[in-house]
Amino acid sequence: MRLLSMSGALRAAAIKELHVWGRACFSSQANLEYIGPLFQSVPETPQPIPTKVTGTIPKWIRGSLLRNGPGKFEFGNDKYNHWFDGMALMHNFRIDNGAVSYMSKFLESDSYIKNKKANRIVASEFGTLAMPDPCTSVYDRMKSRFTLKKESTDNCSVNYVLYKGDYYASTETNYMRKVDPATLETLDKVDWSKFIAVNGATAHPHYDPDGTTYNMGNSYGKDGTHYNIIKVPPQKSSLEETLDGAQVVCAIQPKEKMKPAYYHSFGMSENYVVFVEQPLRLNLIKLLINQLRGKSFSGIMSWEPELDTVFHVVNKHTGKKHPVTYRTKAFSTFHQINAFEDQGCIVLDLCCMDDGGAVELFEIQNLRKSGEALNEVYKNAATAFPRRFVLPLESSGKGESTQPLPYSTATAAKKGDGQIWCTHENLYDDKVFHGLEFPQINYAKYNTKKYRYFYGCGFQHMVGDSLIKMDVETKKTKEWKEDGFYPSEPIFVPKPDSVEEDDGVILSAVLTPRQNLNTFLLILDAKDFTEIARAEVPVQMPYGFHGVFVPQ
């Protein structure tokens, strides 16, 4: 009751302390379960195998849940340092007529093929720098070390993206790999830089109903560093290549051209793209120095909490940057939830962390720790909170903070320099909240629109250990959780001809580090969050990143 009588600032501080206290108490009471097997190499399952179905899978669910993520963490005696480095392993849960089959294949990337042929790591990844071949001459090894132009990896282990009707395994470099969603066969290698002047693109594009795709990618060159908003038009003819017609809609220059912000996703409403420039920075000078010193890319990232987080708003049709810049206190983010326009404002929902050091904690050596050592890693991991920001497109005169929308406590205040300072609304109630990531919505019908529900993985561990349904109106949650199991990103599949937003199912690959239990595909009723069915798979799977449902 005392929390209710506090001022807003004091109340927020007290709630934050409760989160910290809750984590400390949890860690002091019991050690976290050992999850090392979720980050071990596994063999591929290249031919479909049947699963054991418990419950009844609705006949209307027909298609494939595709999953992507690291699946091989060493070649010969060489081992990768970071979870992000593992070779991409693609998974296909095929659902048809109430039955489920499973298969998996390694992405036949150039990186994978070269490493496999040499039986050592010869292609650098995010946290692992490939060393020169010890069998070459000293001169060649030194030459390799001091060659500044390095080939980007095509180890596309993050997500699946859709361009002009085709599916591509993707990461954050300038390469994508086209794949056959039915057979998981690796097809064409696509280089963004051959179509448009960018050095890469995110693995989280957004789609308009007509098939137009929007993405973001940095460019580094003689004209400086830019954050580029990219537009790829829908396919016009069968003769088109993947990224034909791609164009930069708007180029935004960072305040420090040699220290641009890292970003993993961005927001998009019906008419605007919202880029979140966070204080998690990439030091480009350090990149060159690290390369000479034999250090990996991951070492150039730095969290600088003395900087604000900045929202840049761009009209996606005209390419014009909104004249107002929006700022808030420092936070880091990987995933946006949704964005929409209402009553002259953009509503932007994100998973936010008050610390930007999360990436370095996901080194393989940390994830394979056990007991109190794993507890210590977890206590240092930032919690991701679902938050709402409201960005008024028409700003009033300088003055006190206002709540631009009657149904949100998020505020906006115009400062003397014309910029608008924003504070967020928590999209969860005030009880101790352990965090949520990998958010998903009913994308087909509610992306860029006012919505009520989103789904995600709850985190009381280093990896998701529950599935959560969030109601943004009531801030109430529904949860699925089972001891010893770790669900992956929940994918919403709408029921045919559905009218209600949550009329459909949730699909999630649920993994386990325990040898006496089986991995399974979980199917939940999206309305009441109860289990409809599960399909047990008699093979081990490593913990991955993202996926997509491909209807038949």
XYZ file of C-alpha atoms in Angstrom:
552
model
C 0.000 0.000 0.000
C 2.919 2.293 0.674
C 3.889 2.175 -3.029
C 0.522 3.695 -3.954
C 1.182 6.808 -1.873
C 4.593 7.557 -3.393
C 5.297 10.110 -6.100
C 5.796 8.764 -9.615
C 9.600 9.010 -9.515
C 9.915 7.483 -6.056
C 7.460 4.751 -6.940
C 9.397 3.843 -10.096
C 12.645 3.711 -8.127
C 11.045 1.508 -5.483
C 9.700 -0.884 -8.108
C 13.142 -1.124 -9.697
C 14.611 -1.990 -6.293
C 11.970 -4.714 -5.937
C 13.104 -6.242 -9.234
C 16.721 -6.295 -8.055
C 15.707 -7.647 -4.645
C 13.547 -10.333 -6.254
C 16.431 -11.575 -8.389
C 18.835 -11.565 -5.456
C 16.397 -13.545 -3.299
C 15.767 -16.069 -6.064
C 19.485 -16.625 -6.581
C 20.206 -16.941 -2.873
C 17.530 -19.583 -2.340
C 18.483 -22.087 -5.033
C 20.940 -22.548 -7.839
C 19.676 -22.194 -11.364
C 19.317 -25.395 -13.349
C 22.338 -26.318 -15.476
C 21.524 -25.448 -19.108
C 24.845 -26.319 -20.754
C 23.289 -28.973 -23.046
C 21.195 -26.230 -24.686
C 24.458 -24.734 -25.982
C 26.173 -27.871 -27.254
C 26.640 -28.980 -30.868
C 24.059 -31.424 -32.210
C 23.887 -33.442 -35.439
C 21.403 -32.439 -38.095
C 18.290 -34.522 -38.834
C 18.151 -34.133 -42.629
C 15.235 -36.505 -43.248
C 11.787 -35.884 -41.691
C 11.060 -38.052 -38.656
C 7.671 -38.588 -36.993
C 6.808 -37.199 -33.574
C 4.631 -38.501 -30.768
C 1.526 -36.310 -30.526
C -0.339 -35.943 -27.246
C -3.669 -34.139 -27.451
C -5.444 -33.169 -30.654
C -3.931 -30.745 -33.152
C -6.640 -28.749 -34.993
C -6.891 -29.811 -38.633
C -6.835 -26.196 -39.797
C -3.172 -25.836 -38.762
C -1.282 -26.780 -41.922
C 2.238 -25.607 -42.618
C 5.716 -25.434 -41.139
C 7.166 -23.764 -38.090
C 10.700 -22.832 -39.141
C 13.262 -22.123 -36.431
C 16.778 -20.720 -36.757
C 19.731 -20.526 -34.383
C 23.250 -21.739 -33.576
C 23.762 -25.509 -33.716
C 27.511 -26.166 -33.982
C 30.031 -24.563 -31.657
C 33.369 -26.020 -32.735
C 35.377 -27.330 -35.682
C 38.252 -29.654 -34.845
C 40.063 -28.213 -31.845
C 38.764 -24.679 -32.448
C 35.830 -23.527 -30.348
C 33.568 -20.513 -30.676
C 33.528 -17.993 -27.844
C 29.981 -16.655 -28.077
C 26.470 -18.047 -28.440
C 25.936 -15.826 -31.496
C 28.899 -17.481 -33.288
C 27.556 -21.026 -33.688
C 26.797 -22.282 -37.185
C 23.175 -21.842 -38.273
C 20.972 -24.896 -37.778
C 17.549 -24.680 -39.427
C 14.565 -26.591 -38.022
C 11.250 -27.507 -39.651
C 8.234 -28.711 -37.655
C 5.807 -29.783 -40.377
C 2.139 -29.851 -39.278
C -0.460 -31.548 -41.476
C -3.713 -33.347 -40.751
C -3.087 -33.450 -37.006
C 0.413 -34.971 -37.323
C 3.872 -33.395 -36.939
C 7.203 -34.344 -38.494
C 10.583 -32.818 -37.686
C 13.789 -32.252 -39.621
C 16.857 -30.020 -39.337
C 19.762 -29.033 -41.574
C 22.821 -26.884 -41.190
C 22.780 -23.847 -43.430
C 25.319 -24.610 -46.164
C 26.861 -21.159 -45.888
C 30.306 -20.377 -47.265
C 31.464 -20.003 -43.666
C 30.167 -23.447 -42.698
C 31.610 -25.155 -45.785
C 35.060 -23.553 -45.358
C 35.212 -24.407 -41.654
C 34.085 -27.971 -42.267
C 36.614 -28.513 -45.061
C 39.509 -27.154 -42.978
C 38.250 -28.803 -39.757
C 38.977 -25.570 -37.925
C 37.481 -22.081 -37.672
C 38.588 -20.115 -40.744
C 35.664 -17.634 -40.903
C 35.371 -14.999 -38.181
C 32.092 -14.517 -36.316
C 30.724 -11.963 -33.855
C 32.744 -13.086 -30.832
C 35.419 -15.280 -32.451
C 38.199 -14.074 -34.702
C 39.534 -16.726 -37.087
C 43.273 -17.237 -36.703
C 45.650 -17.642 -39.681
C 46.408 -21.192 -40.760
C 49.306 -22.396 -38.560
C 50.652 -24.388 -41.548
C 51.268 -21.256 -43.628
C 54.454 -19.224 -43.538
C 55.076 -16.558 -40.909
C 54.843 -13.928 -43.665
C 51.406 -15.126 -44.808
C 50.130 -15.250 -41.231
C 51.253 -11.674 -40.583
C 49.786 -10.544 -43.894
C 46.460 -12.111 -42.954
C 46.474 -10.364 -39.566
C 47.116 -6.936 -41.110
C 44.606 -7.221 -43.933
C 41.960 -4.721 -42.827
C 39.249 -5.663 -45.285
C 37.683 -8.850 -43.968
C 34.897 -10.864 -45.575
C 31.625 -10.681 -43.634
C 30.111 -13.938 -42.505
C 27.134 -15.482 -44.290
C 26.376 -17.628 -41.245
C 22.744 -16.486 -41.228
C 21.648 -17.887 -37.875
C 19.222 -15.247 -36.566
C 15.885 -15.320 -38.395
C 13.905 -15.965 -41.572
C 12.877 -12.984 -43.692
C 10.564 -12.691 -46.678
C 11.439 -10.724 -49.812
C 9.336 -10.862 -52.981
C 7.718 -14.132 -51.895
C 10.935 -16.028 -51.078
C 12.332 -17.005 -47.690
C 15.872 -16.177 -46.609
C 17.918 -17.122 -43.567
C 19.294 -13.847 -42.257
C 21.707 -12.250 -39.840
C 23.004 -8.660 -39.532
C 25.758 -8.648 -42.137
C 25.410 -7.816 -45.831
C 24.554 -11.434 -46.697
C 21.344 -13.471 -46.729
C 20.872 -17.069 -47.882
C 17.774 -18.107 -49.787
C 16.325 -21.369 -48.461
C 13.626 -23.805 -49.500
C 11.196 -23.762 -46.526
C 9.978 -27.295 -47.294
C 13.344 -29.077 -47.644
C 15.626 -26.573 -45.825
C 17.930 -26.694 -48.832
C 20.404 -23.791 -48.956
C 20.062 -21.832 -52.203
C 21.324 -18.453 -53.472
C 23.651 -16.150 -51.566
C 22.405 -12.554 -51.705
C 24.670 -9.565 -51.064
C 22.830 -6.393 -49.980
C 25.760 -4.205 -51.032
C 25.328 -5.219 -54.699
C 21.834 -3.710 -54.765
C 22.122 -0.742 -52.414
C 24.861 1.163 -50.590
C 24.578 -0.465 -47.152
C 26.940 -2.696 -45.206
C 24.215 -4.925 -43.807
C 20.585 -5.058 -42.715
C 18.651 -6.177 -39.667
C 17.104 -9.629 -39.364
C 13.782 -8.005 -38.380
C 12.243 -6.242 -41.394
C 8.652 -5.016 -41.447
C 6.054 -5.729 -44.104
C 3.219 -3.693 -45.593
C 0.094 -5.564 -46.739
C 1.033 -5.067 -50.423
C 4.366 -6.877 -49.944
C 6.570 -3.806 -49.611
C 9.355 -4.531 -47.126
C 11.138 -2.024 -44.905
C 14.461 -2.580 -43.181
C 17.417 -0.672 -41.768
C 21.137 -0.943 -42.406
C 24.275 1.089 -41.731
C 26.619 2.465 -44.345
C 30.264 3.374 -43.778
C 32.140 5.308 -46.437
C 33.693 8.551 -47.576
C 30.397 10.360 -46.987
C 30.423 9.294 -43.349
C 28.370 6.857 -41.308
C 24.603 6.706 -41.730
C 21.637 4.767 -40.407
C 19.657 3.966 -43.548
C 15.961 3.218 -43.791
C 15.536 0.818 -46.708
C 12.490 0.089 -48.843
C 12.197 -3.014 -51.030
C 9.177 -2.957 -53.385
C 6.984 -6.016 -53.966
C 7.799 -8.299 -56.866
C 6.713 -7.047 -60.301
C 7.940 -9.880 -62.491
C 9.422 -13.362 -62.171
C 12.646 -12.093 -63.748
C 13.427 -9.774 -60.831
C 16.253 -10.510 -58.459
C 15.677 -10.520 -54.716
C 16.463 -6.899 -53.916
C 15.731 -5.263 -57.284
C 14.331 -1.777 -56.738
C 15.694 -1.435 -53.203
C 16.247 2.178 -52.208
C 17.326 4.221 -49.224
C 14.256 6.140 -48.057
C 16.163 8.234 -45.536
C 19.745 8.412 -44.242
C 20.198 9.539 -40.636
C 23.624 10.699 -39.496
C 24.760 9.688 -35.989
C 26.009 12.402 -33.650
C 29.414 10.663 -33.550
C 30.189 9.210 -36.959
C 32.843 6.847 -35.556
C 30.558 5.614 -32.765
C 27.180 4.730 -34.248
C 24.544 2.977 -32.173
C 23.932 -0.746 -32.397
C 20.377 -1.765 -33.288
C 18.678 -5.102 -33.807
C 15.185 -3.982 -34.851
C 13.091 -0.846 -35.371
C 9.488 0.309 -35.110
C 7.047 0.926 -37.939
C 3.541 2.391 -37.906
C 1.253 2.881 -40.893
C 3.068 6.001 -42.090
C 6.291 6.222 -40.106
C 9.481 4.368 -39.293
C 10.831 4.901 -35.774
C 14.541 4.314 -35.289
C 15.744 3.937 -31.704
C 19.288 5.293 -31.339
C 20.436 3.736 -28.068
C 23.594 4.326 -25.986
C 24.930 0.896 -26.952
C 27.657 2.065 -29.322
C 29.976 0.528 -31.917
C 33.476 2.007 -31.773
C 34.715 1.902 -35.379
C 38.233 3.024 -34.483
C 38.421 0.232 -31.929
C 37.241 -2.157 -34.641
C 40.393 -1.462 -36.652
C 42.622 -1.651 -33.589
C 41.048 -4.913 -32.402
C 41.512 -6.465 -35.808
C 45.214 -5.702 -35.704
C 45.390 -7.097 -32.194
C 43.547 -10.262 -33.119
C 40.349 -9.461 -31.215
C 36.763 -10.079 -32.316
C 33.975 -7.715 -33.343
C 32.152 -8.092 -30.018
C 34.874 -6.098 -28.239
C 33.896 -2.845 -29.971
C 30.516 -2.579 -28.257
C 30.249 -0.220 -25.286
C 27.345 0.791 -23.046
C 27.371 4.567 -22.432
C 24.489 5.284 -20.023
C 25.384 8.973 -19.698
C 23.835 9.404 -23.171
C 20.118 9.668 -23.852
C 18.176 7.236 -25.986
C 16.887 9.095 -29.057
C 13.826 8.331 -31.200
C 14.111 9.387 -34.859
C 10.789 9.494 -36.742
C 10.756 9.325 -40.553
C 7.793 9.446 -42.935
C 8.232 6.178 -44.810
C 6.379 7.474 -47.896
C 8.242 10.764 -48.390
C 11.544 9.926 -46.679
C 11.411 13.175 -44.689
C 12.656 13.105 -41.120
C 10.172 14.527 -38.621
C 11.420 17.931 -37.417
C 11.042 16.953 -33.766
C 13.570 14.714 -32.012
C 12.333 12.645 -29.069
C 14.586 11.689 -26.182
C 14.368 9.625 -23.024
C 16.675 8.205 -20.372
C 19.228 5.598 -21.416
C 17.950 2.119 -22.165
C 18.938 -0.662 -24.537
C 16.609 -2.745 -26.664
C 16.710 -5.680 -29.028
C 13.082 -6.121 -30.017
C 10.132 -3.850 -30.667
C 6.658 -5.211 -29.963
C 4.428 -3.024 -32.127
C 3.884 0.593 -33.188
C 0.717 2.379 -34.291
C -0.709 5.863 -34.780
C -3.544 7.214 -32.653
C -4.910 10.715 -31.998
C -1.926 12.480 -33.560
C 0.664 10.324 -31.796
C 2.878 7.345 -32.486
C 2.608 4.640 -29.843
C 5.822 2.612 -29.656
C 6.029 -0.555 -27.558
C 9.450 -2.100 -26.868
C 11.272 -4.574 -24.656
C 13.680 -2.312 -22.764
C 16.672 -2.955 -20.509
C 18.195 -0.396 -18.151
C 21.652 -1.770 -18.903
C 23.400 -2.472 -22.187
C 25.885 -5.101 -21.121
C 23.707 -8.131 -21.822
C 25.504 -9.248 -24.983
C 28.837 -10.039 -23.341
C 27.165 -12.295 -20.752
C 26.114 -14.750 -23.453
C 29.597 -16.100 -23.995
C 29.600 -19.896 -24.237
C 31.714 -20.246 -21.094
C 29.039 -18.408 -19.091
C 26.132 -20.414 -20.467
C 27.864 -23.683 -19.601
C 28.465 -22.734 -15.978
C 26.550 -24.401 -13.155
C 25.564 -23.807 -9.559
C 26.493 -20.527 -7.901
C 28.698 -19.537 -10.866
C 25.640 -19.550 -13.131
C 23.667 -17.641 -10.500
C 26.295 -14.902 -10.581
C 26.010 -14.588 -14.359
C 22.226 -14.345 -14.097
C 22.365 -11.672 -11.389
C 24.411 -9.497 -13.762
C 22.005 -9.969 -16.674
C 19.702 -7.031 -17.428
C 15.952 -7.589 -17.236
C 13.887 -6.742 -20.329
C 10.718 -4.833 -19.460
C 7.838 -4.240 -21.914
C 7.339 -0.474 -22.064
C 5.246 2.019 -24.022
C 6.371 5.395 -25.335
C 3.998 7.952 -26.846
C 5.486 10.360 -29.404
C 3.194 13.335 -30.225
C 3.579 14.312 -33.870
C 2.207 17.795 -33.276
C 4.046 19.270 -30.303
C 2.568 22.083 -28.227
C 4.482 24.937 -26.613
C 7.168 24.509 -24.000
C 5.709 23.445 -20.701
C 5.020 20.732 -18.179
C 4.869 17.045 -18.988
C 1.589 15.923 -20.461
C -0.012 12.572 -21.158
C -0.710 12.804 -24.900
C -3.119 9.837 -24.850
C -5.873 9.368 -22.237
C -5.307 5.607 -21.962
C -1.542 5.774 -21.383
C 0.509 7.174 -18.502
C 3.449 7.778 -20.859
C 4.373 11.468 -20.889
C 5.955 13.946 -23.300
C 7.333 17.423 -22.532
C 8.731 19.957 -24.990
C 12.058 21.437 -23.910
C 13.564 24.824 -24.687
C 15.618 23.417 -27.561
C 12.472 22.075 -29.243
C 13.171 18.452 -28.430
C 10.592 16.378 -26.601
C 11.467 14.458 -23.441
C 9.513 11.242 -23.047
C 8.835 8.951 -20.112
C 7.462 5.452 -20.538
C 4.487 3.492 -19.296
C 5.103 -0.032 -18.022
C 3.048 -2.614 -19.905
C 2.864 -4.882 -16.864
C 1.457 -4.515 -13.353
C 3.536 -3.485 -10.360
C 4.246 -6.891 -8.904
C 7.779 -8.244 -9.201
C 8.237 -8.918 -12.906
C 11.068 -11.170 -14.041
C 11.217 -9.908 -17.592
C 10.033 -10.775 -21.102
C 11.747 -11.099 -24.459
C 11.131 -12.481 -27.973
C 7.798 -10.593 -28.268
C 5.281 -11.537 -30.952
C 1.810 -10.292 -31.950
C -0.934 -11.226 -34.384
C 1.265 -9.599 -37.041
C -0.898 -10.238 -40.107
C -3.846 -8.259 -38.726
C -2.429 -5.976 -36.031
C 1.027 -4.855 -37.128
C 0.945 -0.997 -37.280
C -2.529 -1.075 -35.678
C -3.868 -0.540 -32.182
C -3.757 -3.916 -30.501
C -4.362 -5.589 -27.148
C -2.229 -8.733 -26.837
C 1.350 -9.758 -27.267
C 3.228 -12.941 -26.392
C 6.782 -13.608 -25.273
C 9.215 -15.718 -23.279
C 9.408 -15.068 -19.554
C 12.911 -15.012 -18.048
C 13.713 -16.334 -14.591
C 16.846 -17.866 -16.052
C 19.480 -16.997 -18.646
C 17.074 -18.351 -21.274
C 13.293 -18.234 -21.484
C 11.687 -20.609 -19.001
C 8.012 -19.736 -19.538
C 5.591 -18.405 -22.132
C 3.598 -15.278 -21.311
C 0.519 -13.650 -22.805
C 0.283 -9.930 -21.992
C -2.886 -7.830 -22.098
C -1.780 -4.218 -22.657
C -5.169 -2.863 -21.540
C -5.486 -4.662 -18.196
C -1.745 -5.450 -17.800
C -2.693 -8.927 -16.681
C -0.751 -11.986 -17.762
C -1.339 -15.626 -18.540
C 1.571 -18.033 -18.229
C 2.604 -21.491 -19.377
C 5.487 -23.049 -17.477
C 6.768 -26.591 -16.903
C 9.708 -27.616 -14.726
C 12.846 -28.544 -16.673
C 11.649 -27.068 -19.975
C 12.661 -23.901 -21.836
C 10.274 -22.628 -24.510
C 11.425 -20.677 -27.537
C 9.900 -17.587 -29.113
C 6.087 -17.975 -29.338
C 4.673 -17.727 -32.871
C 1.011 -16.725 -33.251
C -0.944 -18.519 -35.979
C -4.449 -17.060 -36.566
C -7.436 -19.311 -37.028
C -8.875 -19.053 -40.574
C -11.560 -16.365 -40.821
C -10.915 -15.320 -37.225
C -12.441 -12.070 -35.997
C -10.999 -11.661 -32.501
C -7.355 -10.648 -32.108
C -6.333 -13.695 -30.057
C -8.370 -16.301 -31.942
C -5.625 -18.730 -32.919
C -2.797 -20.799 -31.485
C 0.706 -20.268 -30.152
C 3.499 -22.504 -31.462
C 6.730 -22.871 -29.503
C 9.598 -25.360 -29.652
C 10.157 -26.353 -26.020
C 13.659 -27.574 -25.163
C 15.213 -29.334 -22.203
C 18.772 -29.915 -20.954
C 17.657 -33.086 -19.148
C 18.600 -36.355 -20.806
C 15.485 -38.168 -19.529
C 13.061 -35.691 -21.152
C 12.167 -34.971 -24.765
C 12.025 -31.749 -26.709
C 8.549 -31.020 -28.068
C 6.503 -28.651 -30.191
C 3.922 -27.030 -27.928
C 0.552 -25.850 -29.228
C -1.396 -23.498 -26.947
C -4.838 -21.981 -27.334
C -3.944 -18.299 -27.694
C -7.104 -17.184 -25.895
C -6.911 -19.013 -22.576
C -3.259 -20.086 -22.903
C -4.019 -23.724 -22.187
C -2.268 -26.613 -23.881
C -4.028 -28.128 -26.889
C -1.338 -30.592 -27.897
C 2.355 -31.344 -27.938
C 4.512 -33.293 -30.380
C 7.564 -34.957 -28.794
C 10.771 -35.082 -30.827
C 13.345 -37.779 -29.939
C 16.380 -35.562 -30.645
C 18.189 -32.857 -28.695
C 18.005 -29.255 -29.930
C 20.102 -26.236 -28.960
C 18.489 -22.985 -27.844
C 17.900 -20.684 -30.813
C 16.678 -17.257 -31.782
C 13.748 -16.651 -34.103
C 11.284 -18.388 -36.377
C 8.304 -18.041 -38.671
C 5.218 -20.051 -39.596
C 4.914 -20.842 -43.306
C 1.324 -21.831 -44.144
C 0.723 -24.624 -46.618
